Short mmCIF file of C-alpha atoms and ligand atoms in Angstrom, two decimals:
data_model
loop_
_atom_site.label_atom_id
_atom_site.label_comp_id
_atom_site.label_asym_id
_atom_site.label_seq_id
_atom_site.Cartn_x
_atom_site.Cartn_y
_atom_site.Cartn_z
CA UNK A 1 55.13 145.30 106.08
CA UNK A 2 56.10 143.08 103.16
CA UNK A 3 53.62 140.50 102.07
CA UNK A 4 54.55 136.97 101.12
CA UNK A 5 52.41 133.88 99.86
CA UNK A 6 53.96 130.44 100.36
CA UNK A 7 52.39 127.72 98.03
CA UNK A 8 52.99 124.32 99.73
CA UNK A 9 53.19 126.22 103.17
CA UNK A 10 52.07 122.72 104.79
CA UNK A 11 55.20 120.85 103.52
CA UNK A 12 58.63 120.38 104.58
CA UNK A 13 60.34 123.36 102.97
CA UNK A 14 57.45 125.67 102.89
CA UNK A 15 56.64 125.29 106.50
CA UNK A 16 60.25 126.01 107.38
CA UNK A 17 60.24 128.98 104.82
CA UNK A 18 57.12 130.50 106.47
CA UNK A 19 58.83 130.49 110.04
CA UNK A 20 61.83 132.32 108.17
CA UNK A 21 59.85 135.01 106.72
CA UNK A 22 57.86 135.53 110.01
CA UNK A 23 61.49 136.20 111.59
CA UNK A 24 62.01 138.45 108.82
CA UNK A 25 59.00 140.64 109.40
CA UNK A 26 56.88 139.55 106.70
CA UNK A 27 53.12 139.21 106.73
CA UNK A 28 52.56 135.63 105.44
CA UNK A 29 49.75 133.71 103.90
CA UNK A 30 50.28 130.02 103.47
CA UNK A 31 48.43 127.65 101.14
CA UNK A 32 48.38 123.76 100.98
CA UNK A 33 46.20 120.83 100.55
CA UNK A 34 46.99 120.04 104.34
CA UNK A 35 48.14 121.78 107.56
CA UNK A 36 51.53 121.52 108.68
CA UNK A 37 52.15 118.03 110.29
CA UNK A 38 54.75 118.50 113.03
CA UNK A 39 54.22 122.03 114.55
CA UNK A 40 51.78 124.77 114.12
CA UNK A 41 52.10 127.06 111.19
CA UNK A 42 53.31 130.52 111.89
CA UNK A 43 51.58 132.02 108.96
CA UNK A 44 49.29 135.12 109.56
CA UNK A 45 46.71 133.52 107.36
CA UNK A 46 46.64 129.62 106.37
CA UNK A 47 44.41 128.47 103.65
CA UNK A 48 43.61 124.82 103.29
CA UNK A 49 42.81 124.51 99.50
CA UNK A 50 44.00 122.73 96.10
CA UNK A 51 45.96 124.95 93.97
CA UNK A 52 44.93 122.81 90.70
CA UNK A 53 41.79 124.76 91.13
CA UNK A 54 41.90 128.20 89.44
CA UNK A 55 39.21 129.68 91.61
CA UNK A 56 41.09 128.75 94.78
CA UNK A 57 44.27 130.27 93.19
CA UNK A 58 42.56 133.56 92.42
CA UNK A 59 41.38 133.75 95.96
CA UNK A 60 44.68 133.16 97.43
CA UNK A 61 46.59 135.33 95.16
CA UNK A 62 44.12 138.16 95.57
CA UNK A 63 46.77 141.03 96.05
CA UNK A 64 50.03 142.09 94.37
CA UNK A 65 52.04 140.15 96.92
CA UNK A 66 55.48 141.49 97.17
CA UNK A 67 56.87 137.87 97.06
CA UNK A 68 55.32 134.44 96.08
CA UNK A 69 57.04 131.30 96.70
CA UNK A 70 55.83 128.36 94.61
CA UNK A 71 56.73 125.16 96.44
CA UNK A 72 53.66 123.17 96.34
CA UNK A 73 54.18 119.76 93.99
CA UNK A 74 53.20 116.18 93.98
CA UNK A 75 56.30 114.74 95.20
CA UNK A 76 58.24 112.31 97.38
CA UNK A 77 61.55 110.53 97.52
CA UNK A 78 62.72 107.79 95.16
CA UNK A 79 60.20 105.44 96.47
CA UNK A 80 57.56 107.78 95.15
CA UNK A 81 58.96 109.50 91.78
CA UNK A 82 61.10 106.71 90.51
CA UNK A 83 58.80 103.65 90.44
CA UNK A 84 56.79 104.88 87.46
CA UNK A 85 53.47 104.29 89.49
CA UNK A 86 52.68 107.99 90.13
CA UNK A 87 54.08 109.46 86.82
CA UNK A 88 50.77 110.62 85.56
CA UNK A 89 49.61 112.27 88.80
CA UNK A 90 52.95 113.97 89.38
CA UNK A 91 52.99 115.48 86.20
CA UNK A 92 49.45 116.43 85.81
CA UNK A 93 49.09 117.85 89.44
CA UNK A 94 52.33 119.80 89.50
CA UNK A 95 52.05 121.42 85.90
CA UNK A 96 48.45 122.46 86.76
CA UNK A 97 49.47 124.03 89.98
CA UNK A 98 52.22 125.89 88.17
CA UNK A 99 50.22 126.91 85.07
CA UNK A 100 47.48 128.40 87.81
CA UNK A 101 49.91 130.14 89.93
CA UNK A 102 51.97 131.66 87.27
CA UNK A 103 49.19 133.05 85.28
CA UNK A 104 47.34 134.44 88.40
CA UNK A 105 50.52 135.97 89.68
CA UNK A 106 50.76 137.72 86.36
CA UNK A 107 47.12 139.07 86.55
CA UNK A 108 47.52 139.91 90.25
CA UNK A 109 50.73 142.00 89.70
CA UNK A 110 52.83 139.95 92.08
CA UNK A 111 55.84 141.65 92.41
CA UNK A 112 58.31 138.73 92.46
CA UNK A 113 57.77 134.88 92.25
CA UNK A 114 60.19 132.13 93.25
CA UNK A 115 59.75 128.53 91.69
CA UNK A 116 61.33 125.55 93.20
CA UNK A 117 62.97 123.24 90.47
CA UNK A 118 65.07 120.15 90.86
CA UNK A 119 68.37 118.61 90.31
CA UNK A 120 66.19 115.85 89.01
CA UNK A 121 65.97 118.15 85.64
CA UNK A 122 69.71 117.18 84.91
CA UNK A 123 70.42 114.70 81.88
CA UNK A 124 70.77 111.16 82.97
CA UNK A 125 73.92 110.85 80.63
CA UNK A 126 76.00 113.40 82.68
CA UNK A 127 75.32 111.24 86.05
CA UNK A 128 76.04 107.63 85.10
CA UNK A 129 79.31 107.74 86.97
CA UNK A 130 79.17 107.81 90.72
CA UNK A 131 82.15 109.85 91.16
CA UNK A 132 82.13 112.63 88.51
CA UNK A 133 78.42 113.76 87.97
CA UNK A 134 78.04 116.95 85.81
CA UNK A 135 75.43 119.47 87.03
CA UNK A 136 76.55 122.79 85.88
CA UNK A 137 73.44 124.78 85.19
CA UNK A 138 73.89 124.96 81.39
CA UNK A 139 74.32 121.06 81.36
CA UNK A 140 70.36 120.63 81.45
CA UNK A 141 70.24 120.88 77.71
CA UNK A 142 69.85 118.88 75.55
CA UNK A 143 67.32 117.75 78.14
CA UNK A 144 67.11 113.97 79.12
CA UNK A 145 65.94 113.82 82.92
CA UNK A 146 65.46 110.26 84.15
CA UNK A 147 61.95 110.84 85.37
CA UNK A 148 58.61 112.37 84.60
CA UNK A 149 59.09 114.56 87.91
CA UNK A 150 62.25 115.92 86.45
CA UNK A 151 60.30 116.61 82.85
CA UNK A 152 57.45 118.50 84.74
CA UNK A 153 60.13 120.34 86.62
CA UNK A 154 61.92 121.66 83.40
CA UNK A 155 58.53 122.30 81.62
CA UNK A 156 57.52 124.52 84.65
CA UNK A 157 60.97 126.48 84.87
CA UNK A 158 60.39 127.11 81.14
CA UNK A 159 56.80 128.29 81.77
CA UNK A 160 58.12 130.74 84.43
CA UNK A 161 60.67 132.23 82.25
CA UNK A 162 58.31 132.53 79.21
CA UNK A 163 56.13 134.64 81.72
CA UNK A 164 59.00 136.77 82.52
CA UNK A 165 59.88 137.24 78.65
CA UNK A 166 56.29 137.96 77.54
CA UNK A 167 54.48 139.58 80.74
CA UNK A 168 57.64 140.87 82.65
CA UNK A 169 56.87 138.52 85.56
CA UNK A 170 59.75 139.02 87.96
CA UNK A 171 60.87 135.30 88.42
CA UNK A 172 63.69 133.52 90.38
CA UNK A 173 64.29 129.84 89.76
CA UNK A 174 66.49 127.60 91.85
CA UNK A 175 67.04 123.79 91.22
CA UNK A 176 67.22 122.14 94.83
CA UNK A 177 69.54 119.15 95.57
CA UNK A 178 68.14 116.88 98.20
CA UNK A 179 67.09 119.20 101.02
CA UNK A 180 66.74 117.62 104.51
CA UNK A 181 66.14 118.39 108.10
CA UNK A 182 63.83 118.21 111.15
CA UNK A 183 59.90 118.33 110.46
CA UNK A 184 60.08 116.47 107.02
CA UNK A 185 58.36 113.32 106.02
CA UNK A 186 60.15 110.54 107.58
CA UNK A 187 57.79 107.60 107.11
CA UNK A 188 54.81 106.49 104.86
CA UNK A 189 56.73 106.06 101.35
CA UNK A 190 57.08 109.83 100.40
CA UNK A 191 60.36 110.30 102.55
CA UNK A 192 63.71 110.79 101.13
CA UNK A 193 67.00 109.11 101.55
CA UNK A 194 68.38 110.91 104.68
CA UNK A 195 65.00 110.69 106.62
CA UNK A 196 64.54 106.97 105.69
CA UNK A 197 68.03 106.00 106.70
CA UNK A 198 67.74 107.95 109.89
CA UNK A 199 64.40 106.27 110.72
CA UNK A 200 65.79 102.83 109.80
CA UNK A 201 68.75 103.40 112.27
CA UNK A 202 66.74 104.94 114.92
CA UNK A 203 64.37 101.78 114.74
CA UNK A 204 66.94 99.15 114.68
CA UNK A 205 67.99 97.23 117.91
CA UNK A 206 71.03 95.33 118.45
CA UNK A 207 71.36 92.56 115.88
CA UNK A 208 69.21 94.20 113.32
CA UNK A 209 70.50 95.53 109.93
CA UNK A 210 69.64 98.48 107.70
CA UNK A 211 68.28 98.10 104.29
CA UNK A 212 69.83 100.15 101.48
CA UNK A 213 68.26 100.23 98.05
CA UNK A 214 70.68 98.90 95.54
CA UNK A 215 74.59 98.51 96.21
CA UNK A 216 74.68 101.81 98.08
CA UNK A 217 77.54 103.31 96.09
CA UNK A 218 75.30 105.66 94.41
CA UNK A 219 76.27 109.11 95.23
CA UNK A 220 74.33 112.27 96.27
CA UNK A 221 74.72 115.59 98.19
CA UNK A 222 72.21 116.75 100.96
CA UNK A 223 71.63 120.37 101.96
CA UNK A 224 70.36 121.20 105.32
CA UNK A 225 66.88 123.07 105.37
CA UNK A 226 68.54 126.16 107.01
CA UNK A 227 71.11 126.90 104.35
CA UNK A 228 68.51 125.96 101.46
CA UNK A 229 66.62 128.85 102.96
CA UNK A 230 69.61 131.23 103.08
CA UNK A 231 70.11 130.37 99.43
CA UNK A 232 66.45 131.08 98.55
CA UNK A 233 66.30 134.33 100.52
CA UNK A 234 69.60 135.56 99.10
CA UNK A 235 68.39 134.66 95.59
CA UNK A 236 65.06 136.41 96.02
CA UNK A 237 67.18 139.62 97.16
CA UNK A 238 69.52 139.49 94.09
CA UNK A 239 68.99 140.67 90.57
CA UNK A 240 69.99 136.92 89.44
CA UNK A 241 66.88 135.13 88.05
CA UNK A 242 68.49 131.88 87.68
CA UNK A 243 68.14 128.81 87.24
CA UNK A 244 70.61 128.11 89.93
CA UNK A 245 71.70 125.10 92.02
CA UNK A 246 70.98 125.28 95.58
CA UNK A 247 72.68 122.12 96.95
CA UNK A 248 75.63 121.08 98.84
CA UNK A 249 78.82 119.89 97.23
CA UNK A 250 79.70 117.42 99.94
CA UNK A 251 78.93 114.36 97.87
CA UNK A 252 78.48 111.03 99.72
CA UNK A 253 77.57 107.49 98.88
CA UNK A 254 74.25 106.16 100.42
CA UNK A 255 76.45 103.66 102.21
CA UNK A 256 78.41 106.44 103.65
CA UNK A 257 75.28 108.26 104.60
CA UNK A 258 74.10 105.29 106.39
CA UNK A 259 77.39 104.81 108.23
CA UNK A 260 77.27 108.59 109.31
CA UNK A 261 73.84 108.13 110.62
CA UNK A 262 74.96 105.07 112.57
CA UNK A 263 77.84 107.18 113.96
CA UNK A 264 75.75 109.87 115.08
CA UNK A 265 73.27 107.39 116.77
CA UNK A 266 76.02 105.55 118.35
CA UNK A 267 75.01 102.20 116.70
CA UNK A 268 76.86 99.79 114.94
CA UNK A 269 74.73 98.02 112.41
CA UNK A 270 75.16 96.01 109.26
CA UNK A 271 73.93 97.24 105.89
CA UNK A 272 71.64 95.07 103.85
CA UNK A 273 71.27 95.79 100.31
CA UNK A 274 68.07 94.85 98.45
CA UNK A 275 66.38 95.78 95.25
CA UNK A 276 64.75 99.31 95.06
CA UNK A 277 63.97 102.28 92.87
CA UNK A 278 67.44 104.18 92.68
CA UNK A 279 67.64 107.05 90.23
CA UNK A 280 70.73 108.13 88.62
CA UNK A 281 74.13 106.63 89.79
CA UNK A 282 75.81 109.89 90.87
CA UNK A 283 74.70 113.41 91.65
CA UNK A 284 76.49 116.41 93.33
CA UNK A 285 75.63 120.26 93.41
CA UNK A 286 77.96 122.34 91.18
CA UNK A 287 77.91 125.59 93.05
CA UNK A 288 80.29 127.77 90.68
CA UNK A 289 77.25 129.79 89.35
CA UNK A 290 75.74 130.55 92.59
CA UNK A 291 79.17 131.50 94.12
CA UNK A 292 79.61 133.85 91.19
CA UNK A 293 76.21 135.35 91.17
CA UNK A 294 75.48 135.61 94.72
CA UNK A 295 79.02 135.37 96.35
CA UNK A 296 78.05 132.62 98.45
CA UNK A 297 77.33 128.86 98.84
CA UNK A 298 76.22 126.30 101.56
CA UNK A 299 79.14 125.17 103.78
CA UNK A 300 77.68 123.45 106.71
CA UNK A 301 79.08 119.91 107.18
CA UNK A 302 76.61 117.24 106.36
CA UNK A 303 77.27 115.59 109.98
CA UNK A 304 75.75 118.70 111.58
CA UNK A 305 72.56 118.42 109.77
CA UNK A 306 72.24 114.57 110.02
CA UNK A 307 72.68 114.77 113.82
CA UNK A 308 69.89 117.36 114.15
CA UNK A 309 67.87 115.24 112.02
CA UNK A 310 68.48 112.09 113.31
CA UNK A 311 67.81 113.38 116.95
CA UNK A 312 64.39 114.70 115.85
CA UNK A 313 63.43 111.43 113.83
CA UNK A 314 64.40 109.34 116.74
CA UNK A 315 61.93 111.35 118.84
CA UNK A 316 59.22 110.72 116.28
CA UNK A 317 59.94 106.99 116.33
CA UNK A 318 59.74 106.98 120.15
CA UNK A 319 56.49 108.82 120.25
CA UNK A 320 55.05 106.44 117.61
CA UNK A 321 56.13 103.63 119.66
CA UNK A 322 54.75 104.93 122.77
CA UNK A 323 51.35 105.78 120.94
CA UNK A 324 51.16 101.99 119.59
CA UNK A 325 51.60 100.83 123.32
CA UNK A 326 49.18 103.17 124.55
P1 NAD B 401 56.72 118.52 100.37
O1 NAD B 401 55.87 117.27 99.61
O2 NAD B 401 56.88 118.38 101.82
O3 NAD B 401 55.96 119.82 100.20
C1 NAD B 401 55.04 119.88 99.08
C2 NAD B 401 53.72 120.44 99.54
O4 NAD B 401 52.83 120.88 98.50
C3 NAD B 401 52.93 119.48 100.25
O5 NAD B 401 52.69 120.00 101.62
C4 NAD B 401 51.69 119.22 99.46
O6 NAD B 401 50.54 119.01 100.51
C5 NAD B 401 51.34 120.42 98.70
N1 NAD B 401 50.65 120.27 97.65
C6 NAD B 401 50.75 119.09 96.69
N2 NAD B 401 49.67 119.17 95.79
C7 NAD B 401 49.09 120.69 96.24
C8 NAD B 401 47.91 121.17 95.57
N3 NAD B 401 47.19 120.57 94.42
N4 NAD B 401 47.51 122.37 96.17
C9 NAD B 401 47.91 122.64 97.17
N5 NAD B 401 49.32 122.15 97.84
C10 NAD B 401 49.70 120.93 97.39
O7 NAD B 401 57.87 118.78 99.54
P2 NAD B 401 59.17 119.73 100.02
O8 NAD B 401 60.27 118.72 100.12
O9 NAD B 401 58.88 120.78 100.97
O10 NAD B 401 59.43 120.37 98.51
C11 NAD B 401 59.07 121.53 98.28
C12 NAD B 401 59.33 121.98 96.88
O11 NAD B 401 60.71 121.81 96.57
C13 NAD B 401 58.71 121.09 95.90
O12 NAD B 401 58.15 121.95 94.71
C14 NAD B 401 59.72 120.02 95.31
O13 NAD B 401 59.46 119.52 94.01
C15 NAD B 401 60.77 120.87 95.37
N6 NAD B 401 62.24 120.22 95.62
C16 NAD B 401 62.34 119.48 96.83
C17 NAD B 401 63.61 118.83 97.08
C18 NAD B 401 63.69 118.15 98.56
O14 NAD B 401 64.85 117.63 98.38
N7 NAD B 401 62.99 118.19 99.32
C19 NAD B 401 64.43 118.66 96.04
C20 NAD B 401 64.22 119.36 94.97
C21 NAD B 401 62.99 120.09 94.63
#
């Protein structure tokens, strides 16, 4: 039986990845600061612990795992990573996790390790226009990410590749572009745009409006969790080390995303534009390289994923309301 360790297994992508690996027949250990929030973990062994602590990291990477997936990071949506208020923690916490995990994986003889980087590493200069953003993998340099979160991700990509060159660590690196789906953070300040918008639409009554940060004409693409995991697993099974984009090419404005959520919800609400942290003006995934190297790219329409996510968030909103009344 293949063995896998998922770092960040209490989080959104990590908890889904554990389920996926269990379906594929792996023995899985998960590790995270916190337990899964929305459904019980399916990991065979789940360690609650802090990956900034090198002693804990040695305890969880105690064998030459077939596969390690390093997803743990101090992160959130624009309201968390673009305000500047969390920069020191984001850089310190995530870099420390990666330094510990990478070095210990090398010592333990881990056979293959996946690192989740981000579209936030791409230079701001190529994303100033909402309609023609550039995110081809090689456009990352000369580096100029617009957030410290992006700088840490770029540093850590380089860390994993340095361990590959100097110590033969077998790495795979992907740059995720806005992953969304059920059982992701949907409230509390760390939620990302699709979840925040679905929540606002689900909470809105007749005559209410939906707040959108900025003019809403900033563009992004959003990838449904199942397709993200398809990409991760395909990359791990391939000989290609990356870095490679894992994202959707269906670019939409934030206003359009809100209109889509309203259509799915069957609600006709006004958009109200307010000041807020925005990030780059435009971003889309460029899937040329993943098509070339893996012969695959995500294809599900955004609407399908938003429908599933909206229904799940609507249920969370209703349960939260009932809990307040009781
Ligand atoms: P998430 O916040 O839901 O999961 C990250 C998990 O890491 C959390 O459960 C958190 O508790 C855990 N963690 C943080 N610090 C830790 C520590 N010191 N020790 C142990 N665990 C710790 O985020 P996610 O959306 O599941 O993202 C997973 C990875 O993918 C992250 O590295 C993130 O930067 C990257 N990524 C995500 C997206 C996205 O759209 N979700 C986009 C680009 C990159």
